[in-house]
Coordinates of C-alpha atoms in Angstrom, one line a residue:
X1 CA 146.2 -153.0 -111.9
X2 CA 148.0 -150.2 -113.2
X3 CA 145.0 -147.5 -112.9
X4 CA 144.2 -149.1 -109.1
X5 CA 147.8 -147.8 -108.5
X6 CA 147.7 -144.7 -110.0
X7 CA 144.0 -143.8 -108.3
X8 CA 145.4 -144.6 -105.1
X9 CA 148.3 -142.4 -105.6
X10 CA 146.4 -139.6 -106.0
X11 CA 144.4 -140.0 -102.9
X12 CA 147.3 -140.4 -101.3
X13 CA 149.0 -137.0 -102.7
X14 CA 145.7 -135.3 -102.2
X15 CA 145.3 -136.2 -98.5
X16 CA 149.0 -135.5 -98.0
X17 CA 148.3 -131.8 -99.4
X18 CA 145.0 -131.3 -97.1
X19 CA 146.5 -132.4 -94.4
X20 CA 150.1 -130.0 -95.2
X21 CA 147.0 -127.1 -95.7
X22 CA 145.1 -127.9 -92.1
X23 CA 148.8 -127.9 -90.4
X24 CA 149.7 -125.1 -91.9
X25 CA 146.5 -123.1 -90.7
X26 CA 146.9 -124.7 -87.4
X27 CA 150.1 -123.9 -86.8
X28 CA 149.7 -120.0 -88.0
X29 CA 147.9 -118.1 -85.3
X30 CA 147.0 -114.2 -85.6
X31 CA 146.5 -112.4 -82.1
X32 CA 144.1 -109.2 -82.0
X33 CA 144.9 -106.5 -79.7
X34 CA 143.5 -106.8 -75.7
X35 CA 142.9 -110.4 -76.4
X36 CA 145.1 -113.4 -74.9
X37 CA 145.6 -116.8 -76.1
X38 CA 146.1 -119.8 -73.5
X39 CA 148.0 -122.6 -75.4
X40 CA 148.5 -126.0 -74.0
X41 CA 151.2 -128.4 -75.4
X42 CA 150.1 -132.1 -75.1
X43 CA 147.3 -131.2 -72.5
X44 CA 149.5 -129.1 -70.2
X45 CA 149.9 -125.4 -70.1
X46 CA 152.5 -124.1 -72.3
X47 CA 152.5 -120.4 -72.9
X48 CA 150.3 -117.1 -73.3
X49 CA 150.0 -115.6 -76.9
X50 CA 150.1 -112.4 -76.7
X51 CA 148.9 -109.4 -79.5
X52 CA 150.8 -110.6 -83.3
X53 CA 151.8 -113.3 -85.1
X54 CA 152.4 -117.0 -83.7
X55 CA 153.6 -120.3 -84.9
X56 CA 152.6 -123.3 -83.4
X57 CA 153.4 -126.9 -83.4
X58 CA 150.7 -128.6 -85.7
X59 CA 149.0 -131.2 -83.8
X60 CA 150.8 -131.0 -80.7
X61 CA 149.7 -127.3 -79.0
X62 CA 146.3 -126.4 -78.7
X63 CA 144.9 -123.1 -77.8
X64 CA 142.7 -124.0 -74.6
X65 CA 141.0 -120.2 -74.2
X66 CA 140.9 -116.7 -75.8
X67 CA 140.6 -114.0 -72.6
X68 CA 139.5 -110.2 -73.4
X69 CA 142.3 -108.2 -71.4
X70 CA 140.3 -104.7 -71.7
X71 CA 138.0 -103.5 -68.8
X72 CA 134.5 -105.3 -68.6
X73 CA 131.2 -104.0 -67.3
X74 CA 128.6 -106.1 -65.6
X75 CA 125.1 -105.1 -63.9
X76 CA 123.8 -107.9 -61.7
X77 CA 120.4 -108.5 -61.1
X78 CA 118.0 -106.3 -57.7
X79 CA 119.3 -108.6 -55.1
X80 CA 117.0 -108.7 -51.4
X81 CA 118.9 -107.6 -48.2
X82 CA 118.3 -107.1 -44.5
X83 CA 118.9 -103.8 -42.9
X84 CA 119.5 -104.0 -39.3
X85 CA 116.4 -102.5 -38.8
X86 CA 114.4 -105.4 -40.9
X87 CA 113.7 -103.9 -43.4
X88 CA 114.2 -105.6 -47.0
X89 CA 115.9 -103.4 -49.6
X90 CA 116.5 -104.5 -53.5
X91 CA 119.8 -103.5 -54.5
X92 CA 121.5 -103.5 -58.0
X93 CA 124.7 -103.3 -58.5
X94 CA 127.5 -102.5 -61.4
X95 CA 130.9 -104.6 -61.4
X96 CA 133.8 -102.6 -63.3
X97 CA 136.6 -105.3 -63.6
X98 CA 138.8 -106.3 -66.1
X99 CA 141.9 -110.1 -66.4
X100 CA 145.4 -109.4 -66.0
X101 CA 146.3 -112.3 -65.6
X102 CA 144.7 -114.9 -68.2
X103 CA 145.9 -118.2 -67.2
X104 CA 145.0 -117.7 -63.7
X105 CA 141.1 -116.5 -65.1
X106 CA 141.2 -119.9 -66.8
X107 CA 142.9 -122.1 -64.7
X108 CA 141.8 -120.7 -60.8
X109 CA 138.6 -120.1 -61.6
X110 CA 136.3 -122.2 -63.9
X111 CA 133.8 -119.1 -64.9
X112 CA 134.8 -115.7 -62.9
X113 CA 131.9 -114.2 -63.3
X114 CA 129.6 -116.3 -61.5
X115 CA 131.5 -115.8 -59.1
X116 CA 132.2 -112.4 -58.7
X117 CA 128.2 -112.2 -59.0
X118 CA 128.0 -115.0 -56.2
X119 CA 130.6 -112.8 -54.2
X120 CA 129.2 -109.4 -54.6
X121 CA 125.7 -110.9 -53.4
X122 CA 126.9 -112.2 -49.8
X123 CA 129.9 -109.4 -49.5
X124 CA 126.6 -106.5 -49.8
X125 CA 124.5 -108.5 -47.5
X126 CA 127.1 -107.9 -45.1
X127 CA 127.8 -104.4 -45.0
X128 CA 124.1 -104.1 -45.4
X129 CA 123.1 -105.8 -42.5
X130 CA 125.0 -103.4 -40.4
X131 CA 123.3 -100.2 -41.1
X132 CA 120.0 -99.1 -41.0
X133 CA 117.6 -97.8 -43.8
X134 CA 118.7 -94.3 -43.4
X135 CA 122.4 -94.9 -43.5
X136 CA 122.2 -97.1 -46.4
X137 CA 120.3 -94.6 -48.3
X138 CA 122.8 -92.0 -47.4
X139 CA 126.2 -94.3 -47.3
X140 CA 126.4 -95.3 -51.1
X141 CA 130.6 -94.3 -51.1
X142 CA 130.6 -96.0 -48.2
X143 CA 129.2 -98.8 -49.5
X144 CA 130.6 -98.8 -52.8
X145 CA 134.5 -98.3 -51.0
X146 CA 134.2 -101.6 -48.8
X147 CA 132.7 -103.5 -51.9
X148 CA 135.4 -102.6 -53.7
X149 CA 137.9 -103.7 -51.2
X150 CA 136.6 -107.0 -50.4
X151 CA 136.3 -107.8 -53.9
X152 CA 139.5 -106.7 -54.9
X153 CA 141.3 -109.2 -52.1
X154 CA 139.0 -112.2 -53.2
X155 CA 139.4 -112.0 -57.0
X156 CA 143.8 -111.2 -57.3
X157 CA 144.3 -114.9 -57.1
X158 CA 142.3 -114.7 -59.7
X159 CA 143.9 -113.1 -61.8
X160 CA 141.7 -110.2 -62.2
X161 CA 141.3 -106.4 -60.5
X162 CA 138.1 -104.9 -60.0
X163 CA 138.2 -101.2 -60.5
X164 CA 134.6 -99.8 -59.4
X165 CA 131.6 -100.8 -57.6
X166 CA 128.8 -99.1 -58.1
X167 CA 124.7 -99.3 -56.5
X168 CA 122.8 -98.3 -59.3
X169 CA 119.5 -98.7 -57.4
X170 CA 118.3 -99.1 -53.8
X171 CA 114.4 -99.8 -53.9
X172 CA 112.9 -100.1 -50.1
X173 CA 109.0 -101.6 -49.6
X174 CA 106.5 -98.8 -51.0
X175 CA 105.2 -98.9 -47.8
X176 CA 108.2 -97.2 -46.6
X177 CA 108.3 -95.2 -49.7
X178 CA 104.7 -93.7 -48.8
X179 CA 106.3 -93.2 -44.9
X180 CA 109.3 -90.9 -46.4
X181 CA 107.6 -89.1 -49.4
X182 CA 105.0 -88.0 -46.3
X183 CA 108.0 -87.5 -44.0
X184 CA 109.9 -85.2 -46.5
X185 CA 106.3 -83.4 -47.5
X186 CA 105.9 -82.5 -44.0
X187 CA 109.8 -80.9 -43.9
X188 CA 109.4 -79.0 -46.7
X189 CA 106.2 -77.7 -45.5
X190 CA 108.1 -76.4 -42.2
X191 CA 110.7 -74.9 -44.2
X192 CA 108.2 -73.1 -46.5
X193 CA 106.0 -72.2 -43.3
X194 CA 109.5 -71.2 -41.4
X195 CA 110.9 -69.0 -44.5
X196 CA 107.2 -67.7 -45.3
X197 CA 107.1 -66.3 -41.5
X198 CA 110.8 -65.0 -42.1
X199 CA 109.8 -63.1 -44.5
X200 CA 106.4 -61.6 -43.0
X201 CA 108.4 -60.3 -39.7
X202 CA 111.3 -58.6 -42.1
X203 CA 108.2 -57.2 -44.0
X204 CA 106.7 -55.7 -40.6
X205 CA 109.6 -54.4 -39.5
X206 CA 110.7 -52.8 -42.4
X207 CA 107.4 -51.2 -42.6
X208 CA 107.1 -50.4 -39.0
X209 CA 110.8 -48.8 -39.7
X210 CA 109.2 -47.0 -42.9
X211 CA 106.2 -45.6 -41.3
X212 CA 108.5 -44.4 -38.0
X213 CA 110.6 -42.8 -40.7
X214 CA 108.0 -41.1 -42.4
X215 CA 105.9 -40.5 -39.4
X216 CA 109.5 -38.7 -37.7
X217 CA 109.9 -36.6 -41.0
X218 CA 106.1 -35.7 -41.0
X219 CA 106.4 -34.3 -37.5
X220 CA 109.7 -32.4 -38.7
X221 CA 108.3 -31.1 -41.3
X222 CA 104.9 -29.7 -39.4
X223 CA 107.3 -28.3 -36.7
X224 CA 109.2 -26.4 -39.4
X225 CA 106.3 -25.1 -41.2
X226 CA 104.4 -24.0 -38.3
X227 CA 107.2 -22.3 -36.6
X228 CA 107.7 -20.4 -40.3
X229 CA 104.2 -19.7 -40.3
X230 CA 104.0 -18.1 -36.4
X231 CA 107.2 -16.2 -37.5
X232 CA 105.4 -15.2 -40.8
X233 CA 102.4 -13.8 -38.9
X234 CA 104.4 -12.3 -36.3
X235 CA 106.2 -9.9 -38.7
X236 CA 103.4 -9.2 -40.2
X237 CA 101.6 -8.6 -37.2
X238 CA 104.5 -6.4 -36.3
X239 CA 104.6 -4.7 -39.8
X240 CA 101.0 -3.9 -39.6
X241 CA 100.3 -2.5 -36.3
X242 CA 103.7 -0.3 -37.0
X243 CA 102.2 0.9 -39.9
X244 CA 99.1 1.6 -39.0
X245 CA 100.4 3.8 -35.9
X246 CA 103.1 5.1 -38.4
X247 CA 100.5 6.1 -40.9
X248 CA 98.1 8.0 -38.6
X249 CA 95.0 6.3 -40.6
X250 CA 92.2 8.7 -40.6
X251 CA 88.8 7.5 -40.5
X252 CA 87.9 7.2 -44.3
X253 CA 90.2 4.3 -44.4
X254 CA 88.5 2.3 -41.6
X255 CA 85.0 2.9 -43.0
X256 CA 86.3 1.9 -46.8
X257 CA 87.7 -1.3 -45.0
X258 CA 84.3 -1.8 -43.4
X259 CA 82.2 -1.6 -46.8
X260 CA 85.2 -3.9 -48.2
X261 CA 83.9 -6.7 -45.3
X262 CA 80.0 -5.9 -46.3
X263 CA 80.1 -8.1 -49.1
X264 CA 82.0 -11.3 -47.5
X265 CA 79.0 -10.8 -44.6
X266 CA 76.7 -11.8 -47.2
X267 CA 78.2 -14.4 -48.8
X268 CA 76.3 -17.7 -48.6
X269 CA 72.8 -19.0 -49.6
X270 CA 71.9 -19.6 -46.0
X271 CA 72.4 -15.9 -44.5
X272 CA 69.2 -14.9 -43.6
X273 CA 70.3 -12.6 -40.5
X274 CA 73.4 -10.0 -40.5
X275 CA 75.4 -9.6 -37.3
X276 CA 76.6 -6.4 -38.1
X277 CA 79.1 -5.1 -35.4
X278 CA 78.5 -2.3 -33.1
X279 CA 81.1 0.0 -34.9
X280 CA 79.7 -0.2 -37.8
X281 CA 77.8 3.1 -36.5
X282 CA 81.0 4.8 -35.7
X283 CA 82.2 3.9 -39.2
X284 CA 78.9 5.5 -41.0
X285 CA 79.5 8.7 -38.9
X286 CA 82.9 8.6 -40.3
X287 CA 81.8 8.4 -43.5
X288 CA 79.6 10.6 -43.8
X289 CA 82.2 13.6 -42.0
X290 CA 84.0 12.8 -44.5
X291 CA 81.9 13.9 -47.2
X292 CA 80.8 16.7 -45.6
X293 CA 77.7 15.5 -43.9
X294 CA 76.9 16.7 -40.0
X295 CA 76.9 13.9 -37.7
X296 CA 73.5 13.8 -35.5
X297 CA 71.3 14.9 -38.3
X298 CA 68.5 11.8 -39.5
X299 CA 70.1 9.2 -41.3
X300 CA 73.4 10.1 -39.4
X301 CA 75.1 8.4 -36.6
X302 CA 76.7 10.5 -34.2
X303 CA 80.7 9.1 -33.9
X304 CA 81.2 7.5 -30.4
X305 CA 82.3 9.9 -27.4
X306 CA 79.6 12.5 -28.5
X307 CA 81.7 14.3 -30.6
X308 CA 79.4 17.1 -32.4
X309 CA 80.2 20.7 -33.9
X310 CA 78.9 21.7 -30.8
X311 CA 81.0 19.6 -28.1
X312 CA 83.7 22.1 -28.8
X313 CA 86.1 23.0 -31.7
X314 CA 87.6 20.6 -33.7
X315 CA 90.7 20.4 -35.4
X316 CA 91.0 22.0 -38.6
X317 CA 90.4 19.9 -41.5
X318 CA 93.1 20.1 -44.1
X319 CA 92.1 22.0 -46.7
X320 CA 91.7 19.5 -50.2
X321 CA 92.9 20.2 -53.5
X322 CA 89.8 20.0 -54.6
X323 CA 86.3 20.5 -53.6
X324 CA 84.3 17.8 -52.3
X325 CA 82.1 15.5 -54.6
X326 CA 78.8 15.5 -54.6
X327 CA 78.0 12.0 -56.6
X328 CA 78.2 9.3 -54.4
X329 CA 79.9 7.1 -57.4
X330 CA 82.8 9.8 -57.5
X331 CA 83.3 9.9 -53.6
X332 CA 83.2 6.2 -53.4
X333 CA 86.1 6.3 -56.3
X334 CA 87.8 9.1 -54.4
X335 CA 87.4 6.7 -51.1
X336 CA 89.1 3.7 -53.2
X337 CA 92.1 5.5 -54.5
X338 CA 92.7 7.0 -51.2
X339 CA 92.5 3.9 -49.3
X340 CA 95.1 2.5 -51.9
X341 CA 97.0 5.3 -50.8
X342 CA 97.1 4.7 -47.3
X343 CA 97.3 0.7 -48.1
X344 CA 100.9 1.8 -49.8
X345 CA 101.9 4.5 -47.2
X346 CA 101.3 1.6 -44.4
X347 CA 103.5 -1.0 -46.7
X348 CA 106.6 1.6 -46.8
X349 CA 105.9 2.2 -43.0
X350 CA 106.0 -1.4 -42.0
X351 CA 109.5 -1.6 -41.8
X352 CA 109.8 1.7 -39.5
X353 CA 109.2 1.2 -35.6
X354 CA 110.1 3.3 -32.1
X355 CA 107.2 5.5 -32.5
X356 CA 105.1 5.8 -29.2
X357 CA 101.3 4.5 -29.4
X358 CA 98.8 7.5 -30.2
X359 CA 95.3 6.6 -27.9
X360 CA 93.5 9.0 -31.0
X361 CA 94.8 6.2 -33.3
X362 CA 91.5 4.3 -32.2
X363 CA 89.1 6.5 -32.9
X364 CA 86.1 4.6 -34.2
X365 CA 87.5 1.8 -34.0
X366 CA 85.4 1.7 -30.3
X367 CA 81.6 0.6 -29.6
X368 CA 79.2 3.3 -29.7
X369 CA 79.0 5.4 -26.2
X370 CA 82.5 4.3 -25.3
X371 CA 84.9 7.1 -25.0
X372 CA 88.5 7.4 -25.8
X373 CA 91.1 8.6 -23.3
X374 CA 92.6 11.6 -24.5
X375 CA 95.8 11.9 -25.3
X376 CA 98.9 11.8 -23.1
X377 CA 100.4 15.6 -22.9
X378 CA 104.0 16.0 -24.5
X379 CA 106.9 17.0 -22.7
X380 CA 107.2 20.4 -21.9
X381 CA 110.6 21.7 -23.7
X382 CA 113.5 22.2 -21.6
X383 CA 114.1 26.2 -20.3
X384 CA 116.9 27.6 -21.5

């Protein structure tokens, strides 16, 4: 009897210990932060635990829920909507909400976010149903603002504040899909074909511009270099002509300028027949005074305006330093440096004018048989 006694007295201090241990640990509750604890005393609501340590009464308060208190993210499955034009949509949408209150979220509310799911579907269906395709594709803040606001209204008695609403997706029929890719193909072809002839017509007219330009500067530039080049041949013209009646050429000059021309007459492969000019004649007779030959002999042309040793007297030759050459090489040399001469004496005399024009000046420079006026008789002098 005495060891029946003394077993039972142990269970009894043993049970009395295990149940001192589960009181203990019942009665000791450790909050985590963002997390409340709804505690009922005897099946009623007592209080709200918030973040530390608690003590509760063992066997008497009971912690009915544990409530997350930060902000909360949920993405609802595509849901099908009507557009006023009929047209069915699938939509997904993203729920940013987050308790502050947690014995309203467990007590007004048996799970909240069914509900907010169940609440977001028929509040979009809604708004939807008042817009088209086009201004739901191109509404989303819209959208997204009067979401927000009707859920925000429908879940405070709740107990709990939804922050954002987002529309993560907005599918329409691929038919449709096929209509607008086609529609937006065909828009950016007519702003490629629009910009494309922009940029032709600024590329004409800048090159109708560059071509006036140049075409204006061209002209300038001819005008300028022609008028140069008349003024350029005038002077020289001027120079010339005053040098030459200056200078008093005599005829060995001309016929050294005609024997310089000879050889251009021939030039070319083709020059079968010489046109050789009529005072050519005039300019052998010349030459051939000139070194002493007797014009009208054979083989000597008699100088235009029948001049002859025996048409009357002559002028008297000036008498050379030196006697006349015999070799035709030397008087052809002697003809060269003397048309130099007169080349030079004409140059120095360009730039002297006033001098009347001398009639004898052209002698031949006429046809053959043509004669030359004579010249004009000077003044007589003044009596005194």
């Amino acid at each position: 009897m005495e060891s029946f006694g003394q077993v039972l007295l142990y269970l009894i201090i043993a049970l009395v210990v295990i149940v001192g241990i589960v009181a203990v640990i019942r009665a000791v509750r450790i909050v985590p932060q963002s997390v409340a604890l709804v505690v009922e005393r005897l099946g009623r609501y007592s209080k709200t635990l918030d973040p530390g340590l608690h003590v509760l009464v063992p066997f008497v308060d009971r912690v009915r829920a544990g409530v997350d208190l930060r902000e909360q993210v949920v993405s609802f499955p595509p849901q099908p909507v009507i557009t006023s034009d009929n047209l069915v949509v699938e939509i997904d949408t993203v729920i940013y909400f987050q308790v502050t209150d947690a014995k309203s979220a467990v007590y007004e509310i048996a799970n909240y976010i069914t509900a907010i799911e169940q609440l977001t579907v028929t509040t979009l269906r809604n708004v939807i149903g008042s817009m088209d395709l086009e201004q739901t594709l191109t509404s989303r803040d819209q959208i997204n603002g009067q979401l927000r606001g009707v859920l925000d209204e429908a879940t405070g008695r709740w107990g709990i504040r939804v922050n954002r609403v987002e529309l993560k997706s907005i599918e329409p029929p691929p038919s449709i899909q096929g209509a607008m890719e086609q529609q937006m193909r065909a828009e950016r072809d007519r702003r490629a074909a629009i910009l494309t002839a922009e940029g032709i017509k600024q590329s004409a007219i800048l090159t109708a511009e560059g071509e006036k330009q140049s075409a204006i500067l061209t002209a300038e530039g001819a005008a300028q270099s022609q008028i140069l080049r008349a003024e350029g041949e005038s002077r020289a013209i001027i120079q010339v002509f005053d040098a030459i009646h200056r200078g008093n050429a005599d005829p060995k000059l001309l016929a050294y300028q005609y024997l310089q021309m000879l050889p251009q007459i021939a030039q070319g492969t083709s020059n079968t027949t010489w046109v050789i000019p009529t005072e050519f004649t005039a300019a052998l007779g010349s030459i051939a005074q000139g070194f002493g030959g007797t014009p009208g002999t054979p083989g000597i042309p008699t100088p235009p305006g029948g001049d002859s040793p025996s048409d009357g007297p002559r002028p008297a030759a000036p008498v050379l330093d030196k006697p006349l050459l015999q070799d035709p090489s030397e008087a052809l040399a002697e003809a060269q440096r003397q048309a130099e001469a007169a080349v030079a004496d004409a140059t120095s005399a360009g730039t002297r004018s006033g001098e009347p024009f001398d009639p004898s000046h052209e002698r031949g420079q006429r046809p053959a048989g043509g004669t030359t006026p004579p010249p004009p008789a000077p003044p007589a002098p003044p009596v005194g």
